Tab-separated table of C-alpha atoms in Angstrom:
chain	number	residue	atom	x	y	z
W	1	UNK	CA	24.824	-71.188	-10.799
W	2	UNK	CA	23.859	-67.508	-10.843
W	3	UNK	CA	23.050	-67.604	-14.562
W	4	UNK	CA	20.142	-69.976	-13.872
W	5	UNK	CA	18.296	-67.220	-12.038
W	6	UNK	CA	19.073	-64.317	-14.318
W	7	UNK	CA	19.286	-61.056	-12.362
W	8	UNK	CA	17.680	-62.284	-9.136
W	9	UNK	CA	19.504	-64.293	-6.511
W	10	UNK	CA	17.809	-67.169	-4.706
W	11	UNK	CA	17.273	-64.986	-1.640
W	12	UNK	CA	15.649	-62.294	-3.773
W	13	UNK	CA	13.332	-64.790	-5.450
W	14	UNK	CA	12.274	-66.192	-2.100
W	15	UNK	CA	11.782	-62.662	-0.793
W	16	UNK	CA	9.599	-61.674	-3.739
W	17	UNK	CA	7.341	-64.660	-3.069
W	18	UNK	CA	7.145	-63.900	0.629
W	19	UNK	CA	6.332	-60.236	0.139
W	20	UNK	CA	3.241	-61.165	-1.851
W	21	UNK	CA	1.838	-63.740	0.576
W	22	UNK	CA	-1.411	-63.102	2.432
W	23	UNK	CA	-3.296	-65.215	4.979
W	24	UNK	CA	-5.903	-65.905	2.320
W	25	UNK	CA	-3.252	-67.727	0.286
W	26	UNK	CA	-3.028	-70.548	2.818
W	27	UNK	CA	-4.952	-73.714	1.897
W	28	UNK	CA	-7.123	-75.203	4.622
W	29	UNK	CA	-4.799	-78.203	4.903
W	30	UNK	CA	-1.847	-75.890	5.561
W	31	UNK	CA	-3.738	-73.978	8.234
W	32	UNK	CA	-4.701	-77.259	9.882
W	33	UNK	CA	-1.082	-78.419	9.831
W	34	UNK	CA	0.075	-75.199	11.491
W	35	UNK	CA	-2.513	-75.653	14.242
W	36	UNK	CA	-1.339	-79.211	14.857
W	37	UNK	CA	2.308	-78.164	14.931
W	38	UNK	CA	1.496	-75.429	17.460
W	39	UNK	CA	-0.376	-77.909	19.656
W	40	UNK	CA	2.524	-80.356	19.513
W	41	UNK	CA	5.121	-77.715	20.408
W	42	UNK	CA	3.174	-76.306	23.348
W	43	UNK	CA	2.669	-79.799	24.764
W	44	UNK	CA	6.370	-80.559	24.458
W	45	UNK	CA	7.320	-77.334	26.241
W	46	UNK	CA	5.079	-78.384	29.111
W	47	UNK	CA	6.545	-81.899	29.204
W	48	UNK	CA	10.125	-80.609	29.560
W	49	UNK	CA	9.454	-77.534	31.683
W	50	UNK	CA	11.099	-78.888	34.859
W	51	UNK	CA	14.181	-80.430	33.224
W	52	UNK	CA	17.692	-79.394	34.125
W	53	UNK	CA	18.534	-78.302	30.580
W	54	UNK	CA	15.513	-75.981	30.365
W	55	UNK	CA	16.402	-74.574	33.771
W	56	UNK	CA	19.911	-73.848	32.535
W	57	UNK	CA	18.700	-71.923	29.505
W	58	UNK	CA	16.237	-69.927	31.612
W	59	UNK	CA	18.999	-69.067	34.076
W	60	UNK	CA	21.274	-67.931	31.253
W	61	UNK	CA	18.595	-65.805	29.596
W	62	UNK	CA	18.015	-62.062	29.665
W	63	UNK	CA	15.139	-60.651	31.734
W	64	UNK	CA	11.946	-59.492	30.091
W	65	UNK	CA	8.215	-60.066	29.882
W	66	UNK	CA	7.855	-62.125	26.723
W	67	UNK	CA	6.176	-65.508	26.972
W	68	UNK	CA	8.121	-68.587	28.017
W	69	UNK	CA	5.701	-71.475	27.548
W	70	UNK	CA	4.707	-73.312	30.738
W	71	UNK	CA	6.857	-71.052	32.933
W	72	UNK	CA	5.734	-68.369	35.382
W	73	UNK	CA	8.388	-65.828	34.508
W	74	UNK	CA	8.913	-64.183	31.158
W	75	UNK	CA	12.166	-63.297	29.395
W	76	UNK	CA	13.578	-61.008	26.751
W	77	UNK	CA	12.165	-61.864	23.325
W	78	UNK	CA	15.324	-63.559	22.059
W	79	UNK	CA	15.695	-65.490	25.312
W	80	UNK	CA	12.042	-66.564	25.184
W	81	UNK	CA	12.591	-67.910	21.676
W	82	UNK	CA	15.750	-69.704	22.806
W	83	UNK	CA	14.045	-71.302	25.812
W	84	UNK	CA	10.921	-72.327	23.904
W	85	UNK	CA	12.966	-73.803	21.074
W	86	UNK	CA	15.162	-75.717	23.492
W	87	UNK	CA	12.253	-76.954	25.600
W	88	UNK	CA	10.218	-78.173	22.642
W	89	UNK	CA	13.158	-79.999	21.053
W	90	UNK	CA	14.771	-81.258	24.233
W	91	UNK	CA	13.158	-84.694	24.290
W	92	UNK	CA	13.343	-85.143	20.499
W	93	UNK	CA	9.596	-85.750	20.397
W	94	UNK	CA	8.779	-82.968	17.921
W	95	UNK	CA	7.686	-83.025	14.278
W	96	UNK	CA	9.988	-83.930	11.416
W	97	UNK	CA	10.039	-83.678	7.625
W	98	UNK	CA	10.647	-86.956	5.845
W	99	UNK	CA	12.299	-85.350	2.842
W	100	UNK	CA	14.987	-83.710	4.972
W	101	UNK	CA	15.154	-84.514	7.729
W	102	UNK	CA	14.520	-81.224	9.523
W	103	UNK	CA	12.352	-80.228	12.495
W	104	UNK	CA	10.107	-77.273	11.757
W	105	UNK	CA	7.861	-76.516	14.728
W	106	UNK	CA	10.702	-76.201	17.239
W	107	UNK	CA	12.173	-73.354	15.187
W	108	UNK	CA	9.145	-71.683	13.667
W	109	UNK	CA	6.719	-71.641	16.598
W	110	UNK	CA	9.162	-70.081	19.122
W	111	UNK	CA	10.275	-67.541	16.511
W	112	UNK	CA	6.775	-66.484	15.530
W	113	UNK	CA	5.352	-66.367	19.053
W	114	UNK	CA	8.179	-64.071	20.135
W	115	UNK	CA	7.842	-61.950	16.991
W	116	UNK	CA	4.098	-61.678	17.530
W	117	UNK	CA	4.597	-60.177	20.982
W	118	UNK	CA	7.436	-57.905	19.859
W	119	UNK	CA	5.598	-56.548	16.830
W	120	UNK	CA	2.037	-56.888	18.186
W	121	UNK	CA	0.829	-59.093	15.356
W	122	UNK	CA	-2.628	-60.426	14.623
W	123	UNK	CA	-2.829	-64.203	14.679
W	124	UNK	CA	-3.589	-64.468	10.971
W	125	UNK	CA	-0.113	-63.014	10.377
W	126	UNK	CA	1.376	-65.389	12.966
W	127	UNK	CA	-0.040	-68.442	11.181
W	128	UNK	CA	1.019	-67.058	7.797
W	129	UNK	CA	4.566	-66.604	9.094
W	130	UNK	CA	4.577	-70.114	10.530
W	131	UNK	CA	3.473	-71.561	7.189
W	132	UNK	CA	5.983	-69.529	5.169
W	133	UNK	CA	8.890	-70.365	7.453
W	134	UNK	CA	7.957	-74.033	7.530
W	135	UNK	CA	7.728	-74.154	3.753
W	136	UNK	CA	11.159	-72.619	3.273
W	137	UNK	CA	12.726	-74.944	5.838
W	138	UNK	CA	11.333	-78.059	4.160
W	139	UNK	CA	12.271	-76.877	0.678
W	140	UNK	CA	15.806	-76.011	1.748
W	141	UNK	CA	16.131	-79.544	3.116
W	142	UNK	CA	15.047	-80.935	-0.261
W	143	UNK	CA	17.564	-78.660	-1.970
W	144	UNK	CA	20.501	-80.156	-0.049
W	145	UNK	CA	19.618	-83.848	0.352
W	146	UNK	CA	21.771	-85.349	3.144
W	147	UNK	CA	24.344	-82.634	2.480
W	148	UNK	CA	24.207	-80.677	5.737
W	149	UNK	CA	24.565	-83.796	7.871
W	150	UNK	CA	27.418	-85.056	5.702
W	151	UNK	CA	29.288	-81.821	6.319
W	152	UNK	CA	28.944	-82.264	10.094
W	153	UNK	CA	26.145	-79.790	10.737
W	154	UNK	CA	22.599	-80.082	12.086
W	155	UNK	CA	20.147	-79.179	9.282
W	156	UNK	CA	17.475	-77.888	11.670
W	157	UNK	CA	19.974	-75.479	13.191
W	158	UNK	CA	21.535	-74.244	9.973
W	159	UNK	CA	18.485	-74.096	7.730
W	160	UNK	CA	16.267	-73.094	10.623
W	161	UNK	CA	17.971	-69.706	10.918
W	162	UNK	CA	16.836	-68.871	7.364
W	163	UNK	CA	13.363	-70.288	7.949
W	164	UNK	CA	12.792	-68.359	11.175
W	165	UNK	CA	14.008	-65.176	9.518
W	166	UNK	CA	11.741	-65.643	6.525
W	167	UNK	CA	8.707	-66.506	8.620
W	168	UNK	CA	9.141	-63.378	10.732
W	169	UNK	CA	9.637	-61.212	7.636
W	170	UNK	CA	6.424	-62.521	6.079
W	171	UNK	CA	4.458	-62.143	9.307
W	172	UNK	CA	5.682	-58.556	9.711
W	173	UNK	CA	4.883	-57.573	6.108
W	174	UNK	CA	8.506	-56.871	5.216
W	175	UNK	CA	9.094	-55.795	1.640
W	176	UNK	CA	11.167	-57.966	-0.680
W	177	UNK	CA	14.331	-55.868	-0.271
W	178	UNK	CA	14.243	-56.102	3.517
W	179	UNK	CA	13.531	-59.827	3.427
W	180	UNK	CA	16.401	-60.520	1.029
W	181	UNK	CA	18.798	-58.620	3.269
W	182	UNK	CA	17.456	-60.436	6.338
W	183	UNK	CA	18.096	-63.808	4.681
W	184	UNK	CA	21.594	-62.634	3.802
W	185	UNK	CA	22.210	-61.650	7.410
W	186	UNK	CA	20.834	-64.965	8.683
W	187	UNK	CA	23.531	-66.772	6.742
W	188	UNK	CA	26.102	-65.417	9.189
W	189	UNK	CA	23.993	-66.570	12.144
W	190	UNK	CA	23.363	-70.119	10.921
W	191	UNK	CA	25.282	-72.694	12.946
W	192	UNK	CA	25.105	-76.017	14.781
W	193	UNK	CA	27.590	-78.900	14.699
W	194	UNK	CA	26.560	-82.499	15.429
W	195	UNK	CA	29.408	-83.417	17.756
W	196	UNK	CA	26.804	-84.047	20.487
W	197	UNK	CA	26.401	-87.467	18.882
W	198	UNK	CA	29.734	-88.532	20.350
W	199	UNK	CA	28.893	-88.104	24.008
W	200	UNK	CA	25.173	-87.370	24.354
W	201	UNK	CA	25.752	-83.753	25.405
W	202	UNK	CA	23.014	-81.139	25.258
W	203	UNK	CA	23.833	-78.845	22.340
W	204	UNK	CA	21.355	-80.341	19.872
W	205	UNK	CA	18.599	-79.351	22.266
W	206	UNK	CA	19.421	-75.646	21.948
W	207	UNK	CA	19.863	-75.590	18.163
W	208	UNK	CA	16.238	-74.783	17.230
W	209	UNK	CA	15.996	-72.058	19.860
W	210	UNK	CA	19.225	-70.526	18.612
W	211	UNK	CA	17.835	-70.529	15.079
W	212	UNK	CA	14.583	-68.978	16.313
W	213	UNK	CA	16.283	-66.101	18.127
W	214	UNK	CA	18.568	-65.598	15.130
W	215	UNK	CA	15.478	-64.957	13.035
W	216	UNK	CA	14.397	-62.179	15.386
W	217	UNK	CA	17.798	-60.523	15.190
W	218	UNK	CA	18.223	-60.924	11.418
W	219	UNK	CA	14.845	-59.299	10.750
W	220	UNK	CA	15.536	-56.479	13.218
W	221	UNK	CA	18.893	-55.713	11.599
W	222	UNK	CA	17.519	-55.747	8.057
W	223	UNK	CA	14.515	-53.655	9.080
W	224	UNK	CA	16.951	-51.092	10.486
W	225	UNK	CA	18.793	-50.926	7.170
W	226	UNK	CA	21.629	-53.408	7.712
W	227	UNK	CA	22.782	-55.026	4.447
W	228	UNK	CA	23.253	-58.769	3.917
W	229	UNK	CA	24.882	-60.620	0.982
W	230	UNK	CA	22.688	-61.048	-2.064
W	231	UNK	CA	24.062	-64.467	-2.984
W	232	UNK	CA	23.853	-65.882	0.555
W	233	UNK	CA	22.697	-69.283	-0.658
W	234	UNK	CA	24.446	-69.965	-3.961
W	235	UNK	CA	27.483	-67.692	-3.769
W	236	UNK	CA	31.041	-69.028	-3.765
W	237	UNK	CA	31.172	-68.586	0.002
W	238	UNK	CA	27.442	-69.016	0.546
W	239	UNK	CA	25.420	-71.396	2.681
W	240	UNK	CA	25.116	-74.163	0.079
W	241	UNK	CA	28.873	-74.485	-0.254
W	242	UNK	CA	29.684	-73.744	3.353
W	243	UNK	CA	27.203	-76.107	4.977
W	244	UNK	CA	26.731	-78.799	2.313
W	245	UNK	CA	29.868	-78.845	0.181
W	246	UNK	CA	29.736	-82.620	-0.339
W	247	UNK	CA	26.544	-82.556	-2.428
W	248	UNK	CA	25.342	-80.738	-5.515
W	249	UNK	CA	22.498	-78.373	-4.563
W	250	UNK	CA	19.140	-78.784	-6.272
W	251	UNK	CA	17.796	-75.202	-6.128
W	252	UNK	CA	14.915	-76.090	-8.410
W	253	UNK	CA	13.378	-77.817	-5.374
W	254	UNK	CA	12.951	-74.395	-3.801
W	255	UNK	CA	10.706	-73.077	-6.533
W	256	UNK	CA	8.965	-76.085	-8.061
W	257	UNK	CA	5.265	-75.429	-7.449
W	258	UNK	CA	6.047	-72.777	-4.830
W	259	UNK	CA	2.797	-71.283	-3.584
W	260	UNK	CA	0.725	-74.009	-5.230
W	261	UNK	CA	2.141	-77.084	-3.520
W	262	UNK	CA	2.814	-76.716	0.211
W	263	UNK	CA	5.335	-79.450	0.946
W	264	UNK	CA	5.141	-78.627	4.651
W	265	UNK	CA	1.708	-80.234	4.670
W	266	UNK	CA	3.474	-83.622	4.701
W	267	UNK	CA	5.274	-83.006	8.010
W	268	UNK	CA	5.387	-86.036	10.319
W	269	UNK	CA	4.465	-86.135	13.997
W	270	UNK	CA	6.554	-88.498	16.109
W	271	UNK	CA	5.031	-91.376	18.073
W	272	UNK	CA	8.191	-91.770	20.199
W	273	UNK	CA	10.518	-89.304	22.002
W	274	UNK	CA	13.727	-90.116	20.144
W	275	UNK	CA	15.633	-89.626	16.908
W	276	UNK	CA	13.517	-89.568	13.780
W	277	UNK	CA	15.047	-92.523	11.961
W	278	UNK	CA	14.987	-94.681	15.101
W	279	UNK	CA	11.182	-94.636	15.102
W	280	UNK	CA	10.406	-97.266	12.420
W	281	UNK	CA	12.814	-99.672	14.126
W	282	UNK	CA	10.912	-99.260	17.379
W	283	UNK	CA	7.665	-99.982	15.531
W	284	UNK	CA	9.206	-103.170	14.158
W	285	UNK	CA	10.464	-104.215	17.588
W	286	UNK	CA	7.081	-103.631	19.223
W	287	UNK	CA	5.388	-105.612	16.464
W	288	UNK	CA	7.776	-108.501	17.127
W	289	UNK	CA	7.000	-108.368	20.836
W	290	UNK	CA	3.279	-108.451	20.061
W	291	UNK	CA	4.014	-111.440	17.859
W	292	UNK	CA	5.429	-113.111	20.959
W	293	UNK	CA	9.024	-113.573	19.832
W	294	UNK	CA	11.368	-115.373	22.186
W	295	UNK	CA	14.080	-113.197	23.753
W	296	UNK	CA	16.062	-116.245	24.894
W	297	UNK	CA	18.647	-117.958	22.725
W	298	UNK	CA	19.249	-114.945	20.461
W	299	UNK	CA	22.490	-115.204	18.503
W	300	UNK	CA	22.327	-111.788	16.865
W	301	UNK	CA	19.892	-109.082	15.776
W	302	UNK	CA	20.604	-107.439	12.420
W	303	UNK	CA	18.917	-104.320	11.063
W	304	UNK	CA	19.086	-103.196	7.460
W	305	UNK	CA	19.724	-99.476	7.366
W	306	UNK	CA	20.470	-96.491	5.154
W	307	UNK	CA	24.091	-95.457	4.718
W	308	UNK	CA	23.111	-91.856	5.435
W	309	UNK	CA	22.166	-92.519	9.066
W	310	UNK	CA	25.004	-94.854	10.077
W	311	UNK	CA	27.309	-92.151	11.464
W	312	UNK	CA	24.516	-90.652	13.582
W	313	UNK	CA	22.535	-93.627	14.847
W	314	UNK	CA	24.815	-96.664	14.548
W	315	UNK	CA	28.446	-95.690	15.081
W	316	UNK	CA	30.500	-96.205	17.064
W	317	UNK	CA	28.497	-99.382	17.548
W	318	UNK	CA	29.751	-100.230	21.029
W	319	UNK	CA	28.701	-96.764	22.224
W	320	UNK	CA	25.278	-97.077	20.607
W	321	UNK	CA	24.805	-100.497	22.210
W	322	UNK	CA	25.586	-98.974	25.618
W	323	UNK	CA	24.595	-95.275	25.478
W	324	UNK	CA	26.596	-93.096	27.885
W	325	UNK	CA	23.639	-90.826	28.746
W	326	UNK	CA	19.859	-90.970	28.599
W	327	UNK	CA	19.974	-88.310	25.876
W	328	UNK	CA	22.457	-90.347	23.821
W	329	UNK	CA	20.006	-93.265	24.041
W	330	UNK	CA	17.560	-91.243	21.952
W	331	UNK	CA	19.971	-91.500	19.012
W	332	UNK	CA	20.720	-95.211	19.322
W	333	UNK	CA	18.882	-97.734	17.158
W	334	UNK	CA	20.121	-100.626	19.351
W	335	UNK	CA	18.601	-99.022	22.449
W	336	UNK	CA	15.324	-98.261	20.631
W	337	UNK	CA	15.111	-101.851	19.360
W	338	UNK	CA	15.758	-103.143	22.866
W	339	UNK	CA	12.986	-100.959	24.305
W	340	UNK	CA	10.496	-102.298	21.780
W	341	UNK	CA	11.470	-105.936	22.223
W	342	UNK	CA	11.719	-105.884	26.031
W	343	UNK	CA	9.138	-103.338	27.166
W	344	UNK	CA	6.858	-103.062	24.155
W	345	UNK	CA	6.862	-99.265	24.286
W	346	UNK	CA	9.161	-96.240	24.091
W	347	UNK	CA	7.776	-93.369	26.126
W	348	UNK	CA	9.213	-90.304	27.825
W	349	UNK	CA	9.752	-92.384	30.940
W	350	UNK	CA	11.860	-94.950	29.065
W	351	UNK	CA	14.722	-92.657	28.090
W	352	UNK	CA	16.097	-92.204	31.594
W	353	UNK	CA	19.351	-92.663	33.508
W	354	UNK	CA	17.810	-95.807	34.982
W	355	UNK	CA	16.936	-97.188	31.566
W	356	UNK	CA	20.433	-96.979	30.148
W	357	UNK	CA	21.754	-99.238	32.912
W	358	UNK	CA	18.834	-101.714	32.854
W	359	UNK	CA	20.511	-105.139	32.356
W	360	UNK	CA	17.518	-106.488	30.451
W	361	UNK	CA	17.695	-103.666	27.930
W	362	UNK	CA	21.469	-103.684	27.614
W	363	UNK	CA	21.593	-107.446	27.066
W	364	UNK	CA	19.377	-107.076	23.999
W	365	UNK	CA	20.929	-103.820	22.790
W	366	UNK	CA	24.390	-105.380	22.692
W	367	UNK	CA	23.127	-108.037	20.282
W	368	UNK	CA	21.875	-105.435	17.775
W	369	UNK	CA	24.002	-104.701	14.712
W	370	UNK	CA	23.426	-103.406	11.192
W	371	UNK	CA	24.060	-103.894	7.517
W	372	UNK	CA	23.798	-101.120	4.950
W	373	UNK	CA	21.052	-101.556	2.369
W	374	UNK	CA	22.200	-99.786	-0.828
W	375	UNK	CA	18.590	-99.599	-2.023
W	376	UNK	CA	17.264	-97.849	1.077
W	377	UNK	CA	15.182	-94.802	-0.010
W	378	UNK	CA	16.444	-92.450	2.733
W	379	UNK	CA	15.915	-89.483	2.957
W	380	UNK	CA	12.768	-89.744	0.823
W	381	UNK	CA	11.386	-92.247	3.350
W	382	UNK	CA	12.437	-93.514	6.777
W	383	UNK	CA	12.310	-97.294	7.097
W	384	UNK	CA	12.774	-100.017	9.698
W	385	UNK	CA	13.928	-103.645	9.595
W	386	UNK	CA	14.844	-106.284	12.168
W	387	UNK	CA	16.097	-109.843	11.697
W	388	UNK	CA	16.603	-112.031	14.765
W	389	UNK	CA	18.826	-115.094	14.349
W	390	UNK	CA	18.651	-117.723	17.111
W	391	UNK	CA	21.340	-120.163	18.151
W	392	UNK	CA	19.084	-123.060	17.125
W	393	UNK	CA	18.672	-121.747	13.563
W	394	UNK	CA	15.283	-120.067	13.944
W	395	UNK	CA	14.765	-116.670	12.308
W	396	UNK	CA	12.265	-113.889	13.007
W	397	UNK	CA	12.122	-110.953	10.598
W	398	UNK	CA	10.028	-107.843	10.043
W	399	UNK	CA	10.255	-104.678	7.944
W	400	UNK	CA	8.409	-101.376	7.741
W	401	UNK	CA	8.804	-99.107	4.735
W	402	UNK	CA	7.665	-95.858	6.302
W	403	UNK	CA	7.641	-93.827	9.495
W	404	UNK	CA	4.372	-93.975	11.386
W	405	UNK	CA	2.940	-90.508	11.850
W	406	UNK	CA	4.047	-89.418	8.378
W	407	UNK	CA	2.757	-89.374	4.839
W	408	UNK	CA	1.864	-93.072	4.615
W	409	UNK	CA	0.320	-93.429	8.070
W	410	UNK	CA	-0.345	-89.948	9.528
W	411	UNK	CA	-1.473	-89.345	13.080
W	412	UNK	CA	-5.071	-88.156	13.298
W	413	UNK	CA	-6.099	-84.901	14.953
W	414	UNK	CA	-7.385	-86.938	17.888
W	415	UNK	CA	-4.041	-88.735	18.210
W	416	UNK	CA	-2.122	-85.444	18.099
W	417	UNK	CA	-4.386	-83.998	20.781
W	418	UNK	CA	-3.997	-87.159	22.867
W	419	UNK	CA	-0.214	-86.820	22.627
W	420	UNK	CA	-0.574	-83.204	23.740
W	421	UNK	CA	-2.641	-84.160	26.765
W	422	UNK	CA	-0.161	-86.886	27.713
W	423	UNK	CA	2.708	-84.389	27.497
W	424	UNK	CA	0.850	-81.832	29.611
W	425	UNK	CA	0.177	-84.525	32.219
W	426	UNK	CA	3.845	-85.583	32.130
W	427	UNK	CA	4.785	-81.959	32.822
W	428	UNK	CA	2.372	-81.962	35.758
W	429	UNK	CA	0.125	-79.165	34.581
W	430	UNK	CA	-3.638	-79.428	34.851
W	431	UNK	CA	-4.803	-76.862	32.313
W	432	UNK	CA	-4.657	-78.938	29.124
W	433	UNK	CA	-8.095	-77.788	27.966
W	434	UNK	CA	-7.224	-74.109	28.403
W	435	UNK	CA	-3.903	-74.482	26.583
W	436	UNK	CA	-5.572	-76.397	23.762
W	437	UNK	CA	-8.210	-73.676	23.417
W	438	UNK	CA	-5.483	-71.042	23.018
W	439	UNK	CA	-3.759	-73.123	20.353
W	440	UNK	CA	-7.071	-73.595	18.560
W	441	UNK	CA	-7.698	-69.847	18.633
W	442	UNK	CA	-4.279	-69.024	17.191
W	443	UNK	CA	-4.551	-71.842	14.654
W	444	UNK	CA	-7.928	-70.525	13.515
W	445	UNK	CA	-6.242	-67.113	12.975
W	446	UNK	CA	-8.496	-65.478	15.550
W	447	UNK	CA	-7.460	-62.617	17.795
W	448	UNK	CA	-3.969	-61.245	18.236
W	449	UNK	CA	-0.709	-61.584	20.140
W	450	UNK	CA	-2.363	-60.934	23.509
W	451	UNK	CA	-3.643	-64.522	23.747
W	452	UNK	CA	-0.067	-65.876	23.663
W	453	UNK	CA	0.453	-64.847	27.266
W	454	UNK	CA	-2.083	-67.513	28.266
W	455	UNK	CA	0.500	-70.193	27.365
W	456	UNK	CA	2.451	-69.408	30.529
W	457	UNK	CA	2.163	-71.539	33.649
């Protein structure tokens, strides 16, 4: 594979691009996307600020005065990044990339906010770093289609460590040599298994924060002269083979139109606080409820699905039909379908300990099964489908070929801001306007790191 790139490794080629980036290189659409991602992440940190899992990460953190969003106390920079990444991803309500899937904001925003305060950056550099890190994360996901998940790892966690590192390097004006070494170092920090799927435990929540703080450390080490492997991506023992050995990498996806086409501009914002690929099924279920479908006399409910999501969202089926925890319910298509059909919505208040024992929901969820559609376009698109068969022979069916909030049907700026305000209200803070103004200022590349402190409680 090395011969394809002549004398430069993949990390070196990425580093050369990053070293030449300036804020003026960002298209208006990319700047707007970074603003919206920042708004979404801040709102999500507020929504989860009083949860037990956020409290645990705060308690485990190191003391310091760097900004922890929606909290009174600060923390050490790496701990702030870990808390902010965990808080923003904790309810699985954050942005996603349809070509991956990966979550960008929950890694990049915590990493760049912490880096901005550490290195006293202007906000034009913060936004540039966010855009660069987001772009690398999305392109790495395209390079290893379905491969990281197949190998048992969480793509956001693994690829996020590289993305956070790169974003910080770009924001801090690192030269190409330093950036290449930092990416090499990040390869030994990348981690995150998906065993949480088996019991609904919390580790997925911390993955983006771990990737974010890894970026801080990888840059610091490289900037101090520490050396990382040149062939960190494509080497015999590199990340491509180590974290995605079941697929053939497509490294051309990393460089095709790089700097001219910003694939991160297509990032999707979630309408519901649950797993990405569950979302179109919820849309279908809500549409059926609005159609007035009968929930009595149901023989079975069958959903066509992609083979690539079965092991995460469908199996073991009896566990998915009766999730063991409220967090596990977020990664259950049967539970999401039941919410849509029974309640007609899927909000933060629906994924609760009370919800997972609601007899009305469980009765429907236990009727939901699946069949693999070999023509499903995943991961290029996330789709939904529901067929209800009744005991008397009636059939109700619906399909949706895209995820709402994404490329086909994006959320508007007003809808993103409305989601933000709802999350701030859920977190019981009353300063939504002030927080939004800070996000707007950073997104417009105005001012410097000092405004970040205003994101505290």
